[in-house]
Coordinates of C-alpha atoms and ligand atoms in Angstrom, one line a residue:
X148 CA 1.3 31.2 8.4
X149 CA 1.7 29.0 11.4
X150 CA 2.2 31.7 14.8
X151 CA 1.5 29.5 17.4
X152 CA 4.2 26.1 18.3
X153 CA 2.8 23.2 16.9
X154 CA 4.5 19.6 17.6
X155 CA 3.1 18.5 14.5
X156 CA 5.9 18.3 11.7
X157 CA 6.0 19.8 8.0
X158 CA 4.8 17.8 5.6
X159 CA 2.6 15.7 8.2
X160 CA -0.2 14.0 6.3
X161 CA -3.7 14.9 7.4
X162 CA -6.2 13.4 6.4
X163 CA -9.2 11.1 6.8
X164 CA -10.3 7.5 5.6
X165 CA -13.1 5.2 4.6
X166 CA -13.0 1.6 3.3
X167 CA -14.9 0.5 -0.1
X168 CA -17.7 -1.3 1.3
X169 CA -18.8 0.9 3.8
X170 CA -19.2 4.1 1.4
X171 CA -19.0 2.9 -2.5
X172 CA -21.9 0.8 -3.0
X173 CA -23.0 0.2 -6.5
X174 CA -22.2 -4.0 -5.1
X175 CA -23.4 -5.4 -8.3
X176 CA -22.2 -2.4 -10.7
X177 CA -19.3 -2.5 -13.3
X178 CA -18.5 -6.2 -13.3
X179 CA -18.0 -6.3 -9.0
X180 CA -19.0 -9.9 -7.2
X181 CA -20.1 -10.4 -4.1
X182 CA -17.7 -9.9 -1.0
X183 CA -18.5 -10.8 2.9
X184 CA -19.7 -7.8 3.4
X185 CA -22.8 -7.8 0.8
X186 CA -24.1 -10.6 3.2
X187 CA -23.6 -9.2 6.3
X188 CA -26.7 -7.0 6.4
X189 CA -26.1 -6.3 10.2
X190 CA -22.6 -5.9 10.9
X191 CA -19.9 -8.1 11.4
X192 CA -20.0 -8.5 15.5
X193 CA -22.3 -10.7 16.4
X194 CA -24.7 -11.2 13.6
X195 CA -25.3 -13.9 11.1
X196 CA -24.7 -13.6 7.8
X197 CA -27.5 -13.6 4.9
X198 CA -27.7 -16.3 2.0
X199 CA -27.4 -13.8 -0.6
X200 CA -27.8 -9.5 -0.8
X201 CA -31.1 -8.7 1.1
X202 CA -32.8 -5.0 1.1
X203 CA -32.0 -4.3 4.5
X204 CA -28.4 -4.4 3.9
X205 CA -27.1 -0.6 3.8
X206 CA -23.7 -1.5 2.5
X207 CA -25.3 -2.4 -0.9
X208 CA -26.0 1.5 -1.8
X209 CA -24.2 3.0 1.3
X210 CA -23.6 6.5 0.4
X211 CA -23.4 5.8 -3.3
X212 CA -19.2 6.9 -3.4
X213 CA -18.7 5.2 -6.3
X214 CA -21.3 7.9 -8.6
X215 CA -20.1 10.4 -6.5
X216 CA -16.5 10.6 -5.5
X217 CA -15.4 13.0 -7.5
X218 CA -17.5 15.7 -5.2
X219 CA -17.1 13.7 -2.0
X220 CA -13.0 14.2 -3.0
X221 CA -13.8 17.9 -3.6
X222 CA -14.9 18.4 -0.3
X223 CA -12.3 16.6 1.1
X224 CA -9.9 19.3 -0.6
X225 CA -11.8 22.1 0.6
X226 CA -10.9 20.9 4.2
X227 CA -7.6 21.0 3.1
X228 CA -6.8 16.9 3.2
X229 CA -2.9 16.1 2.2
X230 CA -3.9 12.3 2.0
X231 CA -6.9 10.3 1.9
X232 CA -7.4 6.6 2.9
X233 CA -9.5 4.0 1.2
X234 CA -9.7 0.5 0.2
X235 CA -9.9 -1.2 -2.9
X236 CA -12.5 -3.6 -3.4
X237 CA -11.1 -6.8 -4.0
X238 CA -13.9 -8.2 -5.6
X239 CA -14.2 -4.9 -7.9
X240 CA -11.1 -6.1 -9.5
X241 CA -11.2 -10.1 -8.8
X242 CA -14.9 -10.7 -8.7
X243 CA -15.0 -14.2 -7.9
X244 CA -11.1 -14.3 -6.5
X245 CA -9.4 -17.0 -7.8
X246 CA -10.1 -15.5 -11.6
X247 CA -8.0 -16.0 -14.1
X248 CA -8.3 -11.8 -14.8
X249 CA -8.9 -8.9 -13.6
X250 CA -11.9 -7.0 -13.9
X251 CA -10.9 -4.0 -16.2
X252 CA -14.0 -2.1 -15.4
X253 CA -13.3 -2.3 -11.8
X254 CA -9.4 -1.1 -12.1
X255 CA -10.6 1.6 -14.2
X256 CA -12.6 2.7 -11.5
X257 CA -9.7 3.5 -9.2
X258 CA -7.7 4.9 -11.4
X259 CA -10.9 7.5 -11.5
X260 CA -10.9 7.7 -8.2
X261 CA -6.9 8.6 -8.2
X262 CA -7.2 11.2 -11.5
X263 CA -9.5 13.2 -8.6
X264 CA -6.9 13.0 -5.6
X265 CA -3.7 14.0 -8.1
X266 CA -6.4 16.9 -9.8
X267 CA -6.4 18.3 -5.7
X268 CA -3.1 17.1 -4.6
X269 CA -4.4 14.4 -2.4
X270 CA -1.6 11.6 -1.3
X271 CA -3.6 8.5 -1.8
X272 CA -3.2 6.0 1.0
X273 CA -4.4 2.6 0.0
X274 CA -5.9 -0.4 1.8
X275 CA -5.2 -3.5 0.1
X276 CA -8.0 -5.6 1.9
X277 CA -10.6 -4.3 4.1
X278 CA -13.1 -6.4 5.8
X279 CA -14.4 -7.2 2.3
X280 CA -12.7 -10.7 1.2
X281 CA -14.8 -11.7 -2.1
X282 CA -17.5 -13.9 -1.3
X283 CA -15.8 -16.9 -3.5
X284 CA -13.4 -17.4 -1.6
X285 CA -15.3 -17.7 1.2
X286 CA -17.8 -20.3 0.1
X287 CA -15.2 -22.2 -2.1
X288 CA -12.3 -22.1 0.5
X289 CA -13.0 -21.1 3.9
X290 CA -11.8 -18.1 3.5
X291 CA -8.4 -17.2 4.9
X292 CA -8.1 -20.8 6.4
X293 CA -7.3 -22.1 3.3
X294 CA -3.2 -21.4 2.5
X295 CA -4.9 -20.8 -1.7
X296 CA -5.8 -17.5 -0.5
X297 CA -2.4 -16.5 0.3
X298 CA -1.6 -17.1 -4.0
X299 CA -5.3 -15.2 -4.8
X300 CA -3.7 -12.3 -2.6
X301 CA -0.6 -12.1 -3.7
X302 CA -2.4 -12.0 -7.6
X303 CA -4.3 -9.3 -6.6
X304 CA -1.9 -7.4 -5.1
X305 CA 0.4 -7.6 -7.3
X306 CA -2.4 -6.3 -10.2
X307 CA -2.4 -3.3 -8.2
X308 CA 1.0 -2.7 -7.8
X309 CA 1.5 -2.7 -11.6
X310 CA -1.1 -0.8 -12.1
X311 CA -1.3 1.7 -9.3
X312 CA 2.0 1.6 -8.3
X313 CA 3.6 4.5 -10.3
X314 CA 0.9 6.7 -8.5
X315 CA 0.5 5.5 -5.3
X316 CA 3.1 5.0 -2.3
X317 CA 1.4 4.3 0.9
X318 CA 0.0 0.8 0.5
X319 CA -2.0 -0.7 4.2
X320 CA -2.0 -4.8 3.1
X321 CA -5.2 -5.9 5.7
X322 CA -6.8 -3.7 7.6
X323 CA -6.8 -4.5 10.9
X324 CA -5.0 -8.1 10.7
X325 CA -5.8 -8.9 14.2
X326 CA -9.4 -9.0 14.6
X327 CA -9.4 -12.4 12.3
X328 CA -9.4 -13.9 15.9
X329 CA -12.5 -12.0 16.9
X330 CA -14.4 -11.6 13.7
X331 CA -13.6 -14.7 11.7
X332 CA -16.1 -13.6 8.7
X333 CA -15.8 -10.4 8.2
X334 CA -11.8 -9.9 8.8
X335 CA -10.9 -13.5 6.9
X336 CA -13.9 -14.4 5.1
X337 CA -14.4 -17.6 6.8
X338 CA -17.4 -19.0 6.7
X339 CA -17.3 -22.0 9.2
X340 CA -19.1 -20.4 12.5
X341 CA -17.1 -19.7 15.1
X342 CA -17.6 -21.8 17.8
X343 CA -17.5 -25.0 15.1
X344 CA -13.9 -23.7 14.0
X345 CA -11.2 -25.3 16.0
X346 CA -7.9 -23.0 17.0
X347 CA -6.0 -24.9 15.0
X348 CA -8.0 -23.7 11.7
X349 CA -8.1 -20.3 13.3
X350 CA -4.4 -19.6 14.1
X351 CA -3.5 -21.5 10.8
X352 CA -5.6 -18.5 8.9
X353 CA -3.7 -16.2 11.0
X354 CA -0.2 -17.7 9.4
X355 CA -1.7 -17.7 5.9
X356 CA -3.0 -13.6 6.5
X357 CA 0.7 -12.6 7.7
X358 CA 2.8 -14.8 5.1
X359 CA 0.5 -12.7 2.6
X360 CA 1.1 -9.6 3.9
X361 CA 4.8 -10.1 3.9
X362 CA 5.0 -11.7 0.3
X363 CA 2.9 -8.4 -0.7
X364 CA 5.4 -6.3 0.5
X365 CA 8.3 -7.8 -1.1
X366 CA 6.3 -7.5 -4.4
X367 CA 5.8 -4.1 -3.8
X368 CA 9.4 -3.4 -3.5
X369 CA 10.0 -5.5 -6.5
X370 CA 7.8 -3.7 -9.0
X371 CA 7.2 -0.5 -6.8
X372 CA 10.2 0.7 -5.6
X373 CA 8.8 3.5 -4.6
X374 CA 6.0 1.9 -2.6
X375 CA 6.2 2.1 1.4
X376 CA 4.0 -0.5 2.5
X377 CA 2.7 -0.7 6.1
X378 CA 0.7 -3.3 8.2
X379 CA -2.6 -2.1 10.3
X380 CA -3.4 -3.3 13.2
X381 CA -6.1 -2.7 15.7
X382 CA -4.7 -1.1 18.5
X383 CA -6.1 -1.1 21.8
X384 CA -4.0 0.0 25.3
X385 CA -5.1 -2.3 28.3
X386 CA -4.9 -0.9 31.5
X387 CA -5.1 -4.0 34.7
X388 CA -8.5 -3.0 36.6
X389 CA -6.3 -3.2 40.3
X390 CA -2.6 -3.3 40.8
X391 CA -2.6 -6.7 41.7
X392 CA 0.0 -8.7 39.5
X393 CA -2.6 -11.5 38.6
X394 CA -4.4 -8.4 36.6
X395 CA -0.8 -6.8 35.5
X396 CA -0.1 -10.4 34.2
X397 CA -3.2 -10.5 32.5
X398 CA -2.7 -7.6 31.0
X399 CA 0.5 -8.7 29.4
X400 CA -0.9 -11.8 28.1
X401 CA -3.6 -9.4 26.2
X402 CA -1.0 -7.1 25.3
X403 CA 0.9 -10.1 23.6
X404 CA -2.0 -11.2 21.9
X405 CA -2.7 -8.1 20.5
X406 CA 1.3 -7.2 20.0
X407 CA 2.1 -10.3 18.0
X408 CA 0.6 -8.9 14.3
X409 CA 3.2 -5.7 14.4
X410 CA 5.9 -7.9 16.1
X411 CA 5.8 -10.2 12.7
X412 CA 5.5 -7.1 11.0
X413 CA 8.4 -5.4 12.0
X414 CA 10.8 -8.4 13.2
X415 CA 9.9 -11.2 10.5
X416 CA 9.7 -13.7 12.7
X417 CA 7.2 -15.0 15.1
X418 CA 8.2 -14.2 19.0
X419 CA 8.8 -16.7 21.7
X420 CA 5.8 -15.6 24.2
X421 CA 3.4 -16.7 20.8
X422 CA 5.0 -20.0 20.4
X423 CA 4.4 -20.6 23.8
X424 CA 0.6 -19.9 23.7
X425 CA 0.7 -22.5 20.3
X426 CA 2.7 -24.9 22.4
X427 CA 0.1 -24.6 25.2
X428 CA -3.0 -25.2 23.2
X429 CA -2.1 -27.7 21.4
X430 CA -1.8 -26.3 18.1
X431 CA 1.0 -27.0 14.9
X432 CA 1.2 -24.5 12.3
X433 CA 2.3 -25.2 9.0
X434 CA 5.1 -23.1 7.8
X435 CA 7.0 -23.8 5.1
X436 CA 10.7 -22.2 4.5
X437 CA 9.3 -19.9 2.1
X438 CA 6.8 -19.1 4.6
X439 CA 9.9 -18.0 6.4
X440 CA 11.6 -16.7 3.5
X441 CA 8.4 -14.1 3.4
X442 CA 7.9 -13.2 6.7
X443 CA 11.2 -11.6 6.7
X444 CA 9.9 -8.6 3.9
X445 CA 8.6 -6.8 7.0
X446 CA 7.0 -3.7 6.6
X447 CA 8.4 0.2 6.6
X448 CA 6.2 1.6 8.7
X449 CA 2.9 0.4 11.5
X450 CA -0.4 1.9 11.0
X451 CA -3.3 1.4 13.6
X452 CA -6.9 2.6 14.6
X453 CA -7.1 3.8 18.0
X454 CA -10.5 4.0 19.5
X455 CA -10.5 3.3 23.1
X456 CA -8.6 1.4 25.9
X457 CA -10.2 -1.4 28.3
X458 CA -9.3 -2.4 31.1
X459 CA -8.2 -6.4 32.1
X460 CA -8.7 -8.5 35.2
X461 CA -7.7 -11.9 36.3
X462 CA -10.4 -12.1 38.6
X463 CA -13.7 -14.3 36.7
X464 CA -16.4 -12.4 39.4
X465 CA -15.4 -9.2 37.5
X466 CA -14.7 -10.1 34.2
X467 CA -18.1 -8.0 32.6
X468 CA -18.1 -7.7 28.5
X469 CA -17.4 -4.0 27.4
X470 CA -20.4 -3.3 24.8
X471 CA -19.5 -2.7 21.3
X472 CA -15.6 -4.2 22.1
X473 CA -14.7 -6.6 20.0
X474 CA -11.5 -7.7 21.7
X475 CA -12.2 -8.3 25.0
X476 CA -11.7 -6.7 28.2
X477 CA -13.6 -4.7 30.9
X478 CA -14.5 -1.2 31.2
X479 CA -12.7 1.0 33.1
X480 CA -14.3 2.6 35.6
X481 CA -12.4 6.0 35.1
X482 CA -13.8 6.7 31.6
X483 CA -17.3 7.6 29.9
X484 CA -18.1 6.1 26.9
X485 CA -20.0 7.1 23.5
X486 CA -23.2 6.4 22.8
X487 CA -22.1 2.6 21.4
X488 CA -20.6 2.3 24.8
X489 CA -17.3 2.6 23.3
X490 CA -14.7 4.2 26.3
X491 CA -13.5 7.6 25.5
X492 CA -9.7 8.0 26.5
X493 CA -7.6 10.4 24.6
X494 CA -4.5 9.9 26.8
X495 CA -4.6 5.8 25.6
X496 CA -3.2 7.4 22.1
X497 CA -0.5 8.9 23.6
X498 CA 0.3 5.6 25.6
X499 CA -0.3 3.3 22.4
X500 CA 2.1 5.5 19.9
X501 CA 5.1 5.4 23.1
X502 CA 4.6 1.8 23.1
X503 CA 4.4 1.1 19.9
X504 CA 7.8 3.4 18.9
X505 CA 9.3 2.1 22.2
X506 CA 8.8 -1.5 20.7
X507 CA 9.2 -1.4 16.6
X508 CA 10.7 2.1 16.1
X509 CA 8.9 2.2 13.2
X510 CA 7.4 5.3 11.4
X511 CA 3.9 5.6 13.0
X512 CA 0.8 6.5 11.3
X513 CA -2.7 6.5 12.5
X514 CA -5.1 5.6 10.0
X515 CA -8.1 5.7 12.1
X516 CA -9.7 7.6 14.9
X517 CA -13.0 9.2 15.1
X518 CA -16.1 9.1 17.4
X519 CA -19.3 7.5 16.4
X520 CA -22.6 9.6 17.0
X521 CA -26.2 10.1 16.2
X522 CA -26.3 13.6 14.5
X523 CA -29.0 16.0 13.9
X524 CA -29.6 18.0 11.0
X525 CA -30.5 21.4 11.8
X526 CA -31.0 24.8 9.5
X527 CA -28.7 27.4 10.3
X528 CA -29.8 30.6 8.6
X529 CA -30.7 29.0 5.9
X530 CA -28.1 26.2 5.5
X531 CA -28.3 22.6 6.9
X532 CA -25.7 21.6 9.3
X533 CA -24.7 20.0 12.5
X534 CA -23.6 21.4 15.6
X535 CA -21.3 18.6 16.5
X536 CA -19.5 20.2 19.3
X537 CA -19.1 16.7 20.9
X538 CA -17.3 15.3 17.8
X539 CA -14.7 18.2 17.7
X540 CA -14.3 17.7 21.5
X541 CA -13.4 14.2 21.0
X542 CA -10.7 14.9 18.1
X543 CA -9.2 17.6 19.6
X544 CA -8.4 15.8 22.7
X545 CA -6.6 13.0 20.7
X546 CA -4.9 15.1 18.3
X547 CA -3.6 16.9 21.3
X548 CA -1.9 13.9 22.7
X549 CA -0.8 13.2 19.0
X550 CA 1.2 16.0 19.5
X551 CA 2.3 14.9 23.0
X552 CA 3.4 12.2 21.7
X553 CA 5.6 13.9 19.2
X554 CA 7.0 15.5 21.4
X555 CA 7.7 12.7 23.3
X556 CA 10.1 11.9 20.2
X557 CA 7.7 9.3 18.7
X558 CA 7.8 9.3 14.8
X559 CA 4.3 9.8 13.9
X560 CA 3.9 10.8 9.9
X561 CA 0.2 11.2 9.5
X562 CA -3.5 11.3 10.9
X563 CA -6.3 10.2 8.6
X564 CA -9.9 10.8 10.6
X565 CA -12.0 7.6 10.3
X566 CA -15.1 8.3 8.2
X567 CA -14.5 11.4 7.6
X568 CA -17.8 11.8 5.6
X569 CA -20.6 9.6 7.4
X570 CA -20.8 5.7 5.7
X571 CA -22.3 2.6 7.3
X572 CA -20.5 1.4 10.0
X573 CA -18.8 -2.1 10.1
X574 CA -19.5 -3.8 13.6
X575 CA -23.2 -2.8 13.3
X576 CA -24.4 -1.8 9.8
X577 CA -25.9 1.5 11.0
X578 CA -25.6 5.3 9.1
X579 CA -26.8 6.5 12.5
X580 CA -23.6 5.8 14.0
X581 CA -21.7 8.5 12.3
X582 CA -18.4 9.9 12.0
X583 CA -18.3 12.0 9.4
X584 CA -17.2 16.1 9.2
X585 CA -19.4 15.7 6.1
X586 CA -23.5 15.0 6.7
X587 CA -24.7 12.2 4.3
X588 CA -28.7 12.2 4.0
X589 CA -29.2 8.7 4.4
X590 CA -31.3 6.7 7.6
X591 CA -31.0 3.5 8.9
X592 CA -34.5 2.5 7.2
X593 CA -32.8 3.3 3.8
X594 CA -34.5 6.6 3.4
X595 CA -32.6 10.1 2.5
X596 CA -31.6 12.2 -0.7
X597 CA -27.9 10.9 -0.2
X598 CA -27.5 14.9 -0.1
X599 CA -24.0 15.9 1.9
X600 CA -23.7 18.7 3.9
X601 CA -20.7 20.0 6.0
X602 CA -20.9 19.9 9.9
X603 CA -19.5 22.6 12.1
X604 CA -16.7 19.9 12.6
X605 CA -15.7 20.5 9.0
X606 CA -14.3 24.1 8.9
X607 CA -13.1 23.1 12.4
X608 CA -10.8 20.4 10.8
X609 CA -10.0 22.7 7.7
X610 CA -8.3 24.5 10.4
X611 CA -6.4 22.7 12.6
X612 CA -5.3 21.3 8.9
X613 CA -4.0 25.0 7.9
X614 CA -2.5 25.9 11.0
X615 CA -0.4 21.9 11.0
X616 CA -2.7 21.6 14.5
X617 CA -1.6 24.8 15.9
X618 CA -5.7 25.8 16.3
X619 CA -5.7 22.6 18.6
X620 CA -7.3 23.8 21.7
X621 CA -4.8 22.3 24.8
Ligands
BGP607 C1 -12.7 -0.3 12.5 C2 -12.8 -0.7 11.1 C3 -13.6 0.3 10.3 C4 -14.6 1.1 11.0 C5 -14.3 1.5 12.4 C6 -15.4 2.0 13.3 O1 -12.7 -1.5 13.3 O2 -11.6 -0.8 10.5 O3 -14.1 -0.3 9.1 O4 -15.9 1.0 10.7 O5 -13.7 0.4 13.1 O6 -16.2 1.0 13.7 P1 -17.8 1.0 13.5 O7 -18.0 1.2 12.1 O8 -18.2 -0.4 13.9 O9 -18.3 2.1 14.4

């Protein structure tokens, strides 16, 4: 029994999350093709893509998930999870994409992987399409830039709905939907580099990913019903580096192109500041009437990562790249970072969730939050573990302005931990950046038993789980 207040409401879903290519490997196994990600043997920020799979790519094996969920999940229930998040492989179940069928091996799989959450009562919360668009499509099609995509979506979504969809209510359609800007590869699967791809192309592939999200949630409703289908968007507050309104107005424009995915979402409709930026560049998108039609499914509820904040200026002189930020900005000079140089602000969440009710009054749920650190494996009489002190630090503080925010009357219906057992991380390919409350036995070289053991953040979590966060230390 719960003595202590807690914000947190009954029936909130805790929980954490992974995505298929960072902890299933087994890339060639049961029928799968190739997606980005088997290529992109050193993260998708910054790095070039291979030809084909290479050894040095950890996503290929990552932490071997796919022979072992069914203990992974286990632990998972011992902590107590009420949900747990993770992505389908779309090129498990469509190997090449544009297949005539699915691959029944690979939607066997899942179902597997869903037997184990329903034996431990674990809500399943499932991402559609997670930085792993099936290779195929990329070659054949240029990825998301081509509108084909939007039919070899809506296929495979809809094989999941009919298959999944009597077990299964919380569906994520693209995780993260507005990094395609940033990370053209990895979050659309286009293959043209870049700095060869005009804006046109780019905000065109935008179009196509929201008119496929939307299309996918009105096919949920249709042969779902019970489905409730959210976007996911990266969310990241900007704070202006001076009160000057030149940096205040820059900061709006960021916020805007950041705000634009979940005002689709939520509205159906693109907003006026956004057709101004087109009308400024230059750039006609194509939209068709049932483009329009589409857009106006809009989704019952916004999920988002939260990470860190940065910090914007108007003036050039100061305008220095944050390390590790993929979406722009400037650090703040009022926060530390981790060891990625990624800037550690608890209070942000708080600010990001009031904003985001204030503006879609949506149910809220994040999806993703965690804090990326090298671990050390130590033997505590007897039994290996971490002290990870820092990483139960860093959650506390955000899950106590969760709970701030709750009480600040935002709707907030669940918290899923990102990696919640360590997997190879997307922006640089590494194990050693880990996030897990669970150890995985696995180096950057490719070395380790794959053995897991809990971290002293694990009975931690277990715990603020029982108590609904009234262990939270404020
Ligand atoms: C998000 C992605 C995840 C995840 C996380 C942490 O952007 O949705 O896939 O990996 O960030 O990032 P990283 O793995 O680069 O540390």
């Amino acid at each position: 029994m719960t003595t202590k207040t807690t914000p947190f409401p009954e029936g909130f879903l805790w929980g954490g999350a992974t995505a298929a290519n960072q902890v299933e490997g087994a890339y060639n196994v049961g029928g799968k093709g190739l997606s980005v990600q088997d290529v992109l043997p050193h993260g998708g920020i910054g790095s070039a893509r291979s030809a084909g799979p290479t050894p040095d790519n950890l996503k290929l094996e990552a932490i071997d998930f796919y022979h072992r969920f069914a203990d992974d999940i286990a632990l998972f229930a011992r902590m107590g999870f009420k949900t747990y998040r993770f992505s389908i492989a779309w090129s498990r179940i469509y190997p090449n994409g544009d297949d005539a069928e699915p691959n029944e091996e690979g939607l066997a799989f899942y179902d597997r992987v869903l037997d184990e959450l329903e034996k431990h009562g674990i809500e399943p919360l499932v991402t559609i399409s997670h930085y792993e668009t099936p290779l195929h499509l990329s070659d054949a099609y240029d990825g998301w830039v081509s509108r084909d995509l939007i039919g070899f979506y809506e296929t495979y979504a809809r094989t999941l709905f009919d298959r999944y969809g009597s077990r299964v209510t919380y569906w994520l359609t693209f995780n993260e939907i507005n990094s395609l800007l940033h990370a053209p590869f990895m979050s659309g699967g286009i293959s043209t580099p870049k700095d060869m791809l005009g804006e046109q192309a780019l905000y065109q592939a935008m179009h196509h990913e929201l008119v496929a999200s939307a299309r996918a949630t009105r096919i949920a409703r249709e042969v779902a019903p019970n489905a409730r289908v959210g976007c996911m968007v990266l969310s990241m507050p900007v704070y202006p580096l001076t009160p000057d309104p030149a940096d205040v107005l820059t900061v709006m424009d960021a916020d805007h192109a950041n705000l634009v995915y979940g005002d689709v979402h939520t509205r159906g409709t693109y907003p006026g500041y956004f057709l101004r930026t087109l009308r400024e560049r230059g750039i006609e998108l194509e939209i068709t009437d049932q483009d329009r039609e589409d857009l106006t499914h809009t989704v019952d509820f916004v999920s988002f990562s939260y990470y860190m904040s940065v910090a914007e200026t108007a003036d050039p002189a100061k305008k220095v790249a944050g390390a590790g930020n993929i979406m722009g900005g400037v650090p703040n000079p009022t926060l530390a970072a981790s060891e990625w140089g990624w800037q550690i602000d608890p209070v942000g969440l708080r600010i990001v969730l009031n904003q985001f009710w204030d503006r879609w009054q949506k149910p809220l749920f994040i999806v993703e939050n965690g804090l990326g650190a090298k671990d050390e494996l130590v033997d505590v009489d007897g039994v290996k573990t971490v002290i990870d002190d820092y990483r139960i630090a860093y959650l506390n503080d955000h899950l106590v302005q969760v709970g701030e925010a709750i009480a600040d009357g935002v709707e907030v219906i669940g918290y899923t931990s990102w990696g919640c057992i360590d997997l190879v991380s997307a922006s640089t390919a590494q194990l050693s950046k880990r996030y897990g409350f669970i150890y995985v036995d696995r180096n950057d070289d490719g070395t380790g038993t794959l053995e897991r053991f809990p971290k002293k953040s694990f009975d931690w979590y277990a715990e603020v789980i029982a108590t609904n966060g009234a262990s939270l230390t404020r």
